[in-house]
Short mmCIF file of C-alpha atoms in Angstrom, two decimals:
data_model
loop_
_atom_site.label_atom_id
_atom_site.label_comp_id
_atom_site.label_asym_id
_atom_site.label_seq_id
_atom_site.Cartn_x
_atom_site.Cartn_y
_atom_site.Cartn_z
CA UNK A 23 83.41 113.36 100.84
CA UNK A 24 84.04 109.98 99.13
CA UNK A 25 85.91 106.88 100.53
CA UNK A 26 89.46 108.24 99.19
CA UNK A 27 88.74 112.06 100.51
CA UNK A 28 87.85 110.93 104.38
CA UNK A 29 91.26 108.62 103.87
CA UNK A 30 93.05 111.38 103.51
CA UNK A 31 91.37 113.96 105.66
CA UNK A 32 91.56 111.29 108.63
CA UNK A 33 95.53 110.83 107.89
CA UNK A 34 96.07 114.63 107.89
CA UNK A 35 94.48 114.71 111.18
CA UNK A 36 96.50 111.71 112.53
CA UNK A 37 99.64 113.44 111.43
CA UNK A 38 99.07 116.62 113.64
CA UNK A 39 98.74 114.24 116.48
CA UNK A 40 101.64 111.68 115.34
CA UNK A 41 104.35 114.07 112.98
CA UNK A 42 106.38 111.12 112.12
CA UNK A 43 103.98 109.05 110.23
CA UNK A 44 104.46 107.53 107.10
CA UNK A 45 100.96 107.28 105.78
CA UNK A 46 101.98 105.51 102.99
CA UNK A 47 103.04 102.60 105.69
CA UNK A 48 100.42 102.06 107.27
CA UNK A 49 97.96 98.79 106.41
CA UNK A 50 94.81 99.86 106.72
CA UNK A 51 93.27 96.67 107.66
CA UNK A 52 95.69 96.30 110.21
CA UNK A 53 95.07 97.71 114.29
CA UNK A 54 95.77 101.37 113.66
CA UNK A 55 97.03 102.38 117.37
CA UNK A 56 99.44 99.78 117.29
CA UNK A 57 101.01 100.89 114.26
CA UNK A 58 100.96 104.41 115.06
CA UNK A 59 101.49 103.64 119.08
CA UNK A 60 99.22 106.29 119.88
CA UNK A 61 97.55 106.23 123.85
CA UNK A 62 94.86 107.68 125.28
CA UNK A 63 95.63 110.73 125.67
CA UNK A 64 97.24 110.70 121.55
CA UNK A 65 93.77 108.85 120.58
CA UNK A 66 91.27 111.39 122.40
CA UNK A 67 93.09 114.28 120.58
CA UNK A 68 92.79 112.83 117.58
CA UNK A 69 88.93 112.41 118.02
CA UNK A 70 88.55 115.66 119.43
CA UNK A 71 90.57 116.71 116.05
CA UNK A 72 88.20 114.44 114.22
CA UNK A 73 85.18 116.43 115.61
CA UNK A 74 86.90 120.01 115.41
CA UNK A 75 87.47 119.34 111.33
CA UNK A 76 85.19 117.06 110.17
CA UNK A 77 82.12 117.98 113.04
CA UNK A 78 82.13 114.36 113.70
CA UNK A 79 81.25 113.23 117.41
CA UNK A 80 82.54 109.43 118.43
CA UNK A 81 81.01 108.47 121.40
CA UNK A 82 83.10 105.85 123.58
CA UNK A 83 81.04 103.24 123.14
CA UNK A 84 82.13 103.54 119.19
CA UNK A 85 85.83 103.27 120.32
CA UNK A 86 85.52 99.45 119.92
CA UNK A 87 84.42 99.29 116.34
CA UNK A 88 87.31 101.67 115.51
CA UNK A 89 90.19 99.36 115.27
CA UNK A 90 91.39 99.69 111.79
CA UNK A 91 91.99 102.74 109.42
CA UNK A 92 89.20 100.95 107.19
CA UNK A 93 87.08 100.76 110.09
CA UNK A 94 87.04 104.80 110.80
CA UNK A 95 87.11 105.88 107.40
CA UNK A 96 83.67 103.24 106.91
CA UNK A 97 82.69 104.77 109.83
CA UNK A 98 83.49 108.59 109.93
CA UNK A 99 81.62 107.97 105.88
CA UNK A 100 78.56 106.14 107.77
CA UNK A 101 78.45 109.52 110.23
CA UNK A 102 78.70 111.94 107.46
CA UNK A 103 75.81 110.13 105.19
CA UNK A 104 73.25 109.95 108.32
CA UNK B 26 118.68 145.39 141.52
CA UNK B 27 117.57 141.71 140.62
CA UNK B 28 120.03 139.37 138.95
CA UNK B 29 117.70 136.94 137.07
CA UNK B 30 119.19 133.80 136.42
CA UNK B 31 118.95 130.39 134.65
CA UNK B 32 116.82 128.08 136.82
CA UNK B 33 117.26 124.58 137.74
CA UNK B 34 114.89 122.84 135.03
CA UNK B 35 114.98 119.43 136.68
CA UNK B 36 117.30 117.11 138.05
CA UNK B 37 118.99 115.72 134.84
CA UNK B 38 119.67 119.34 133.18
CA UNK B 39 122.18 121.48 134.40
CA UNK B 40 122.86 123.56 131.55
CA UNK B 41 120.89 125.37 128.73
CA UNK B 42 121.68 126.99 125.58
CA UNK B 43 119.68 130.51 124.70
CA UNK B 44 117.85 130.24 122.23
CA UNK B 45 115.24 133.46 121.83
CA UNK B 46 114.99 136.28 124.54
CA UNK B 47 111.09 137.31 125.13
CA UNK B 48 112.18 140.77 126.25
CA UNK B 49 113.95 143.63 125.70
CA UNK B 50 115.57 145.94 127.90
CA UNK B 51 112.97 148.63 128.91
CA UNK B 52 110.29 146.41 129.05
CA UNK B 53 108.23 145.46 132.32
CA UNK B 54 108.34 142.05 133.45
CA UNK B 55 105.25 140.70 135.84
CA UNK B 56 104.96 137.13 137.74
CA UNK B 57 104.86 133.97 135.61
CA UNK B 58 105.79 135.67 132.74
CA UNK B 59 108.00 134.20 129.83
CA UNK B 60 111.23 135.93 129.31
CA UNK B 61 113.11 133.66 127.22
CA UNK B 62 113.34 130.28 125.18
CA UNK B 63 115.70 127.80 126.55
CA UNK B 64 117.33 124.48 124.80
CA UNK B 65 117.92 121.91 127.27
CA UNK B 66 119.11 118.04 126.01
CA UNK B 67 115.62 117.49 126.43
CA UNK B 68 113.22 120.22 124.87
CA UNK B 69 113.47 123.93 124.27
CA UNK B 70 111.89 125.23 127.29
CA UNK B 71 109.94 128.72 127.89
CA UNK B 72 111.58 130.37 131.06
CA UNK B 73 109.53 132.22 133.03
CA UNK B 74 110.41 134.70 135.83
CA UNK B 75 109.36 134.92 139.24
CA UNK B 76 110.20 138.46 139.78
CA UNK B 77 108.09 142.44 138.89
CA UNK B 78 110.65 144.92 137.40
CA UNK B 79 112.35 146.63 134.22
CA UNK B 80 114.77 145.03 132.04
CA UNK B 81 117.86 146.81 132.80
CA UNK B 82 120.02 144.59 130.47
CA UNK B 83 120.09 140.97 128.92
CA UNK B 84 123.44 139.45 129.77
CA UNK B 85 123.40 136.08 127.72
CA UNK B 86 122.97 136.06 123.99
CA UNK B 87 121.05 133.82 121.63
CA UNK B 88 123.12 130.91 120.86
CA UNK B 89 125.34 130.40 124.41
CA UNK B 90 125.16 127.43 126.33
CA UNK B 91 125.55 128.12 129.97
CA UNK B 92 125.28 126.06 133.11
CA UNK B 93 122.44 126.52 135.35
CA UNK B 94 122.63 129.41 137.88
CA UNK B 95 123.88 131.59 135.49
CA UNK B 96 123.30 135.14 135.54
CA UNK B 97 120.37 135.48 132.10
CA UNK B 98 119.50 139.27 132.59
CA UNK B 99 119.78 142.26 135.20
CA UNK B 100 116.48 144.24 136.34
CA UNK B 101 115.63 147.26 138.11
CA UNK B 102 113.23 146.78 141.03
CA UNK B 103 110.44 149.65 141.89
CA UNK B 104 112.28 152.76 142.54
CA UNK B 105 115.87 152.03 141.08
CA UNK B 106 117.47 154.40 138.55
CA UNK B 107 119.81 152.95 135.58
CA UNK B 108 122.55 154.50 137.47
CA UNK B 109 122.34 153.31 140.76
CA UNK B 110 121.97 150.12 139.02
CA UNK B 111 124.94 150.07 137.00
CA UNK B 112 126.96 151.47 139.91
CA UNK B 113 125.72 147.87 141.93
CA UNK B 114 126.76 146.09 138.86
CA UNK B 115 130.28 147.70 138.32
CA UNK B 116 130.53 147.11 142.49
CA UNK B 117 129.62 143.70 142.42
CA UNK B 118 131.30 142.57 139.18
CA UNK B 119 134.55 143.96 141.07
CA UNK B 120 133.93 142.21 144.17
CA UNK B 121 133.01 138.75 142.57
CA UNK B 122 134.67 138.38 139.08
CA UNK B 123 138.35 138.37 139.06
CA UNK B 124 139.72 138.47 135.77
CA UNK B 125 138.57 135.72 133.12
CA UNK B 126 142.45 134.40 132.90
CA UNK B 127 143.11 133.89 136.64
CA UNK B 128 139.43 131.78 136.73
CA UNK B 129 140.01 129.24 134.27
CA UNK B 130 140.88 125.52 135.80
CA UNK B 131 139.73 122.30 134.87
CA UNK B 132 135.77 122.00 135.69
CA UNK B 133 135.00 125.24 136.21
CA UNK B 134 136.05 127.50 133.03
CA UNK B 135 132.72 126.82 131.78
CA UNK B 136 130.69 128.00 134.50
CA UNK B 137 132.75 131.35 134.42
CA UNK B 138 133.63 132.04 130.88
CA UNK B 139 130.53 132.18 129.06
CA UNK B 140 128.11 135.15 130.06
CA UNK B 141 131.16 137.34 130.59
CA UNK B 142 133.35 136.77 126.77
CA UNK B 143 131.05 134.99 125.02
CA UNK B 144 132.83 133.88 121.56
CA UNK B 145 132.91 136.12 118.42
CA UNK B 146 130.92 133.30 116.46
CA UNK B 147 127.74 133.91 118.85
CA UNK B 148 127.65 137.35 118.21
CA UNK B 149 127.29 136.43 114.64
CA UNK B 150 123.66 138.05 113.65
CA UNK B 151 121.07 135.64 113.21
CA UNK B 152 117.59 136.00 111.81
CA UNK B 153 115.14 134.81 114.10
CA UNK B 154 113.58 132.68 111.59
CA UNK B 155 116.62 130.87 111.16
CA UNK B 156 117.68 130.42 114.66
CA UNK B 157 114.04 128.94 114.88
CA UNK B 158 114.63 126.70 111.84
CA UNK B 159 118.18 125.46 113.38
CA UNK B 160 116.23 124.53 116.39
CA UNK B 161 113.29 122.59 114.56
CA UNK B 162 116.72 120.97 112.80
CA UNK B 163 118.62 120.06 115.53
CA UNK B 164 121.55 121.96 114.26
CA UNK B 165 123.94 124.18 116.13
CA UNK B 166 124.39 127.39 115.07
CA UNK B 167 128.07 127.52 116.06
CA UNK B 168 129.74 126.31 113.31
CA UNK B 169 127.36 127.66 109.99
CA UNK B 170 128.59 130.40 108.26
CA UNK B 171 126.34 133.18 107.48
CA UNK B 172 125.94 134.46 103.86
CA UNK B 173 123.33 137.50 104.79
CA UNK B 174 124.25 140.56 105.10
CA UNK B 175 127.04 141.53 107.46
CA UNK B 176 127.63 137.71 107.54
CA UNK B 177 124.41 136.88 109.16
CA UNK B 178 122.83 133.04 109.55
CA UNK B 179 119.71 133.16 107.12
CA UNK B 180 117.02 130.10 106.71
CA UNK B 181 119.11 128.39 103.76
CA UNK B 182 122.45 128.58 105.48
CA UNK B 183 120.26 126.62 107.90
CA UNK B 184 119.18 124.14 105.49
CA UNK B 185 123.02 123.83 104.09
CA UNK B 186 124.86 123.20 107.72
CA UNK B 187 121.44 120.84 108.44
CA UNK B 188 121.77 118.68 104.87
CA UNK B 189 125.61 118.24 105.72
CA UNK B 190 124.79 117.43 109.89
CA UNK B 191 122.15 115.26 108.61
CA UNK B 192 123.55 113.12 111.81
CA UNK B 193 122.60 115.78 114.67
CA UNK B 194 119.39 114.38 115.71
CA UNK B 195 121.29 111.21 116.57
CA UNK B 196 123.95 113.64 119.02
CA UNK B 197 120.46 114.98 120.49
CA UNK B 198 118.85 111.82 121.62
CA UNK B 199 122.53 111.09 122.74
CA UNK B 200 122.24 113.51 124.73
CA UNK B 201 119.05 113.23 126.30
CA UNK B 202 119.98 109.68 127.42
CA UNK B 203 122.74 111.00 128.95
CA UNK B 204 120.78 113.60 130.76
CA UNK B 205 118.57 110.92 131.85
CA UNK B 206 121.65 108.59 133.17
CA UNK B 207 122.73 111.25 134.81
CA UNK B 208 119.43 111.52 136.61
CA UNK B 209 118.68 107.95 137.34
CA UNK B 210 122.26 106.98 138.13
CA UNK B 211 122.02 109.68 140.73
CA UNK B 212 118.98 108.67 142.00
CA UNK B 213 119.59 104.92 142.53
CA UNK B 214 123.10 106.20 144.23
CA UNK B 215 122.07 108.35 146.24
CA UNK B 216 118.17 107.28 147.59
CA UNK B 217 117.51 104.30 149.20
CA UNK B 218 114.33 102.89 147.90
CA UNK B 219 111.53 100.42 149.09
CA UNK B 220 108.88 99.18 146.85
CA UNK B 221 105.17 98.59 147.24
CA UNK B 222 102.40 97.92 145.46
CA UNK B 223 98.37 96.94 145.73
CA UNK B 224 95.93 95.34 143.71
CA UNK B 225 93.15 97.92 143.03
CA UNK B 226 89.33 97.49 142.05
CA UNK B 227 88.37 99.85 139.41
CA UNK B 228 85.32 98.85 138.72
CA UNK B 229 83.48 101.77 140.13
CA UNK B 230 85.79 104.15 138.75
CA UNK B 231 85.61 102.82 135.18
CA UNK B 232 81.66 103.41 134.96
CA UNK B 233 81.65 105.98 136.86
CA UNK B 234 83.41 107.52 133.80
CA UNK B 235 81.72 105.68 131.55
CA UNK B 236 78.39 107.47 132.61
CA UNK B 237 80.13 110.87 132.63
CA UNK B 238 81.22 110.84 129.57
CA UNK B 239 78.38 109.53 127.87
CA UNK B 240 77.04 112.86 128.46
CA UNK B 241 79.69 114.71 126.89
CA UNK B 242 80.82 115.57 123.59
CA UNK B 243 84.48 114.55 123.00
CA UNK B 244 85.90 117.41 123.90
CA UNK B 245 85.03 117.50 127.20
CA UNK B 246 85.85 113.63 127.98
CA UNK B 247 87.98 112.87 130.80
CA UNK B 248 90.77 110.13 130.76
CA UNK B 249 90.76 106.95 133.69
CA UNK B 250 94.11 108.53 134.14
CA UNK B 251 92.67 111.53 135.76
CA UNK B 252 90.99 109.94 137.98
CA UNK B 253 94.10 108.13 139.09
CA UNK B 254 95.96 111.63 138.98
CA UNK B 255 93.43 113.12 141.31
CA UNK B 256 93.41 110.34 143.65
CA UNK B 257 97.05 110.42 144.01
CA UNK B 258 97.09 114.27 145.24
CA UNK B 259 94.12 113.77 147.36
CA UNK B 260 96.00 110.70 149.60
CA UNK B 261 98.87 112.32 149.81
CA UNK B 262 97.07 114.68 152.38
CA UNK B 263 97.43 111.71 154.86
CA UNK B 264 101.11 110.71 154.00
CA UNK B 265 102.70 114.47 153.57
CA UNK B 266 105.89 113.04 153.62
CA UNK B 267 106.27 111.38 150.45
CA UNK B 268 105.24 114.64 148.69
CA UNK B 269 108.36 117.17 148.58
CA UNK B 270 112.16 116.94 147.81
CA UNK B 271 115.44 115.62 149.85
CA UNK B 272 117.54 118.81 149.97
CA UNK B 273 120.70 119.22 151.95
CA UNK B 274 120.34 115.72 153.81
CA UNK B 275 116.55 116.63 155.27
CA UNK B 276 113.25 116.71 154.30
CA UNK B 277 111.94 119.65 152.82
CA UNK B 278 107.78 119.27 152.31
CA UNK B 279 106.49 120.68 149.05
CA UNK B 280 104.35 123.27 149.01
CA UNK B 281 101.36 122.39 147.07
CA UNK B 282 100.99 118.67 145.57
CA UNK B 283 103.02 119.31 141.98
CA UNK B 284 102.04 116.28 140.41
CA UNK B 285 105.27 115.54 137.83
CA UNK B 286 103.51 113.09 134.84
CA UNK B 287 105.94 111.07 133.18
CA UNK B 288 105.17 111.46 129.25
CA UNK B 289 107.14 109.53 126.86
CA UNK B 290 108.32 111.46 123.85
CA UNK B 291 107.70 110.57 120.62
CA UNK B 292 111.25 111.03 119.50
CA UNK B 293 112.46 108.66 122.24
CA UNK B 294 113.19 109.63 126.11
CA UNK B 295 110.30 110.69 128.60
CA UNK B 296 109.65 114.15 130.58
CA UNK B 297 108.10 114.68 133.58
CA UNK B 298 106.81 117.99 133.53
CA UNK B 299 104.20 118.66 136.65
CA UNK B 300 100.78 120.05 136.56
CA UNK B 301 100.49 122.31 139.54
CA UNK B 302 98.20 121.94 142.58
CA UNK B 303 96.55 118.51 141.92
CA UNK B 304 94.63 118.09 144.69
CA UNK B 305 92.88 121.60 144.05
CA UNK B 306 92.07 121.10 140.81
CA UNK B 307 88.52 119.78 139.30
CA UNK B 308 88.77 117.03 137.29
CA UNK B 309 87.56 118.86 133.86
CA UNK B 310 90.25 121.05 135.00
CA UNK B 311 93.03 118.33 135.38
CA UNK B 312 91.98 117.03 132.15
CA UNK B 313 92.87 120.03 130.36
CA UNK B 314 96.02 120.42 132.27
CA UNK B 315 96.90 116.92 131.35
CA UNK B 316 95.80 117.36 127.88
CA UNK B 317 98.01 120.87 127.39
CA UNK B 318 100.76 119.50 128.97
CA UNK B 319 101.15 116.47 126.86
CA UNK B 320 100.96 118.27 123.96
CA UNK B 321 102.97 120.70 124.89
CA UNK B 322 105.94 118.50 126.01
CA UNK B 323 105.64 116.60 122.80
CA UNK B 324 106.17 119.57 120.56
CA UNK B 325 108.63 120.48 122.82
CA UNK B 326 107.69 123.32 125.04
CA UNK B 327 107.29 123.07 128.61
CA UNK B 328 108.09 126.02 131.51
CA UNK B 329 110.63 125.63 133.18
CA UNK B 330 108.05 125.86 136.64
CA UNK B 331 106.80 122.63 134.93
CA UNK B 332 110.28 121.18 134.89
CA UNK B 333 111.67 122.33 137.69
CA UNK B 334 109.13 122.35 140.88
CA UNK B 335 106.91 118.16 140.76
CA UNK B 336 106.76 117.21 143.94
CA UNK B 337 106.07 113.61 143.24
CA UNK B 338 105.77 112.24 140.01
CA UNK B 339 103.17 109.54 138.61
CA UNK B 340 104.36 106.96 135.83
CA UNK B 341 101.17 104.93 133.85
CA UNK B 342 102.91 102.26 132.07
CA UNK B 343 100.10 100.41 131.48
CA UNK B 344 98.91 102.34 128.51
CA UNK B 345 101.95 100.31 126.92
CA UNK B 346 100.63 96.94 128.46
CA UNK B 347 102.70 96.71 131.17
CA UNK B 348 101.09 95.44 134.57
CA UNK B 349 103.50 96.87 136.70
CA UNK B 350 105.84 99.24 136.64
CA UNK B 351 108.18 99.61 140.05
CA UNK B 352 109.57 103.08 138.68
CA UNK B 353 113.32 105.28 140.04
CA UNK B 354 112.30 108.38 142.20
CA UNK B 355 113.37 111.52 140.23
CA UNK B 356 115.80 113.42 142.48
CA UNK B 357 115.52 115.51 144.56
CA UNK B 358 111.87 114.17 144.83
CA UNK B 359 111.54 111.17 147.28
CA UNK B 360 108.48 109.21 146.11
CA UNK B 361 107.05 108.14 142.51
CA UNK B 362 103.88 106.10 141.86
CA UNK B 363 103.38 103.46 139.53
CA UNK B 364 100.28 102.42 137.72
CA UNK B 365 100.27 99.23 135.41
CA UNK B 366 97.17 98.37 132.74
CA UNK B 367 93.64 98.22 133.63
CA UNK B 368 92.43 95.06 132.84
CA UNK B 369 89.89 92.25 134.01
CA UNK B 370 91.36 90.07 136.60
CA UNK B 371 89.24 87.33 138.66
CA UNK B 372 88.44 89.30 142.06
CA UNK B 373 86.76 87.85 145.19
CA UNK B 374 84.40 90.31 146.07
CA UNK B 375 82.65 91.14 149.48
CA UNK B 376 80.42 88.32 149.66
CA UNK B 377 83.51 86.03 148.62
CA UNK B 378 81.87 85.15 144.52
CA UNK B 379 84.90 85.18 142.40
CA UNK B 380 84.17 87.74 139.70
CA UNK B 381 86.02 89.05 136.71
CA UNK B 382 86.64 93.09 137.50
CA UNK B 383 88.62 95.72 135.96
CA UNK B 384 91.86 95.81 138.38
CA UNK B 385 95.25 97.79 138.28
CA UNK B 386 98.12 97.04 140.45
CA UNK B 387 99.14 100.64 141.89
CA UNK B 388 102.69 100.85 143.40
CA UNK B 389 104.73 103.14 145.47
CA UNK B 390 108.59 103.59 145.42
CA UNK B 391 109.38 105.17 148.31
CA UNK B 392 112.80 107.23 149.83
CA UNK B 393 113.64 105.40 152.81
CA UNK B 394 115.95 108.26 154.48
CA UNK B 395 112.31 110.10 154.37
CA UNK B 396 109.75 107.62 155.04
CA UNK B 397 108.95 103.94 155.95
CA UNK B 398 106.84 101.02 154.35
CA UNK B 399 104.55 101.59 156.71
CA UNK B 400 103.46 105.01 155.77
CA UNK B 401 103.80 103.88 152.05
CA UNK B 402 101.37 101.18 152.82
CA UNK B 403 98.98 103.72 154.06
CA UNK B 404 99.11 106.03 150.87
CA UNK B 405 98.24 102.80 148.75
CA UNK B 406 95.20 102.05 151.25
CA UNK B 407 94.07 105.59 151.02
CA UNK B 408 94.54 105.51 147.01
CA UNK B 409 92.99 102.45 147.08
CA UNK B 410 89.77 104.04 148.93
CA UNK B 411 89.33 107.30 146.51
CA UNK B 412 89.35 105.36 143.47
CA UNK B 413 86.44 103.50 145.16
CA UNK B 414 84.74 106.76 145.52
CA UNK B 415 85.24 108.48 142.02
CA UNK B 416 82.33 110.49 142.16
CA UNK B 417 84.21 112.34 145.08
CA UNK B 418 87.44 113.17 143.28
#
């Protein structure tokens, strides 16, 4: 998957866990929880969705560098190549 | 015979509208099972029914709205014929129902009119599909006219009566704040409430977890707010009283500790559906309760055991940032628990060295006519001690 694929696979995923998402709204270098208000709970189903899909396992001490859309498509990319 | 009815799905709902049956006369109905699909202001809601037997008849059709207590279906219990049956129906129909006309006053027409003449426009066939696709709309079937055959409601009829309502999600969320003004004005009526609250450690809790779930994949992590589930089930044991309902001006324990977890919903509004038997459960096993149930109420289908039966209910603000949150007991419950944000405060620890530690300020509201400050302030001591101990919950 390239850059603009893994964009697009990660929104899909968001939008099972957050329906009302307008991807085309959200700023990718902006805090992506905030924007999308997701907790917890909303944010560990999306990385279990993440893992499910894409076979990608986050651990928690990742969560931190995860702040941004850029940030998890940079990472869920880094993941994929190693 | 067994006269199944709609139940109570929570304080601030009192009436339902049909919107799929799960059965069909004939069939054989166990425990726990779900018979039907009800709307409520605040999600469509899978009933389920109590009761073993054979569907005798359904007495409520797709589409009616009907307050709570309402007779839904009739079944025959082991050992009943279809006859003696409908003899107890003719008998009791006689005996209770006086003519429609003589029972209509203000307040009280709707309780009696619906389930016996329901309206020719509900009897209007309607594709399943499309009753399902009004419901994903928001849009009441009452008033679209049906272009299938014999005048039935199809999909695009659907999509018509929904392009031209374009304003009845607006009526829905109406509604549900009204269901839930309903509830709270009641409640802050009615119970007269104290307020506690404690400062709580969490320092052992948080890496406690932190180790666990380093050795597990993310599907089998578990949430801080498990922890603080578990812990409030397992202190209740010492404080009974603040787990159960207010019915009929006493007390009326609960029978199990049916934890009600206040979920906001994405469309505006919050539900409180409960996860049953907290204090029994494993945590791995709360965690997928929590994690069904969340989802569940979000896309908007809950049982109505869920809705109807939390014995206490447990609000965690503090995922928004809040650090307290002094909540309003959901009636006819008489005790809710509060838990702000976790975040690092300056702590004075045992050997009195000022430290910065993960803390969250835990509070109780409490019914007075039920129980005092004084047994409040023990459940927050004994909350405060299991989330010392996490590796015990």
């Amino acid at each position: 998957m390239n850059a603009e694929e893994m964009r697009v696979a990660a929104l899909s995923i968001l939008r099972t866990i957050a329906p009302e998402i307008e991807p085309a709204e959200l700023v990718p270098n902006r805090p992506l929880r905030q924007q999308v208000d997701l907790d917890s709970m909303d944010w560990l189903n999306f990385l279990m969705a993440l893992h499910r899909q894409l076979g990608v396992d986050i651990p928690e001490a990742d969560y931190r560098k995860l702040v941004t859309l850029d940030d998890l498509v940079g990472y869920l990319l880094g993941k994929q190549r190693g | 015979m067994i006269e199944f009815n709609l139940p109570s799905l929570g304080a601030d709902m009192d009436e339902g509208t049909l919107l799929e049956w799960r059965i069909k006369p004939g069939d054989t109905v166990k425990r726990g099972q779900v018979v039907a699909v009800v709307d409520t202001s605040k999600a469509a809601v899978d009933v389920e029914i109590w009761h073993e037997g054979v569907v005798h008849a359904l007495t409520l059709e797709p589409g009616q709205k009907v307050p709570v207590g309402t007779t839904m279906a009739i079944l025959r219990e082991a050992g009943e014929s279809a006859g003696q049956v409908e003899a107890m129906r003719k008998q009791r129909s006689a005996a209770k129902l006086p003519p429609l006309a003589a029972h209509v006053e203000p307040g009280t027409a709707a309780v009696s009119a619906p389930h016996r003449e329901a309206p020719a426009a509900a009897r209007r066939p309607v594709s399943p599909a499309a009753r399902r696709h009004a419901q994903e709309l928001h849009v009441e079937l009452e008033g679209i006219s049906g272009s299938g055959p014999h005048g039935s409601v199809t999909v695009a009829d659907v999509d018509k009566a929904a392009a031209a309502h374009h304003t009845a999600p607006l009526d829905r969320k109406a509604e549900m704040r009204r269901a839930i003004a309903a509830a709270m004005g009641r409640s802050k009526r009615e119970i007269p409430h104290y307020y506690l609250s404690q400062d709580i450690p969490m320092q052992r809790a948080v890496e406690w977890l932190l180790r666990e779930n380093e050795k597990h994949a993310v599907t089998e992590r578990l949430l801080l707010g498990v922890l603080q589930l578990k812990a409030v089930a397992l202190a209740l044991a010492r404080t009974p009283e603040l787990n159960g309902f207010w019915r009929g001006d006493r007390f009326e324990p609960g029978a199990g500790v049916h934890v009600g977890v206040a979920i906001s919903l994405r469309q505006g509004g919050l539900v409180a559906p409960a996860i049953h038997d907290v204090d029994r459960k494993s945590l791995v096993e709360l965690m997928g309760s929590l994690a069904d149930l969340v989802q569940r109420a979000r896309a908007g289908s809950m049982r109505s055991s869920e809705m109807s039966d939390p014995t206490i209910t447990v609000t965690n603000l503090g995922e928004q940032g809040a650090g307290a949150v002094f909540g309003v007991i959901y009636p006819p419950q008489v005790a809710l628990v509060g838990f702000g944000r976790v975040a690092d405060r300056p702590w004075i620890d045992d050997t009195g060295a000022v430290r910065a530690l993960p803390v969250v300020t835990a509070s109780l509201s409490g019914d007075h006519r039920v129980s005092d400050g004084i047994r409040g302030a023990r459940f927050l001591t004994e909350l405060h001690d299991r989330l010392q101990r996490p590796e015990e919950l």
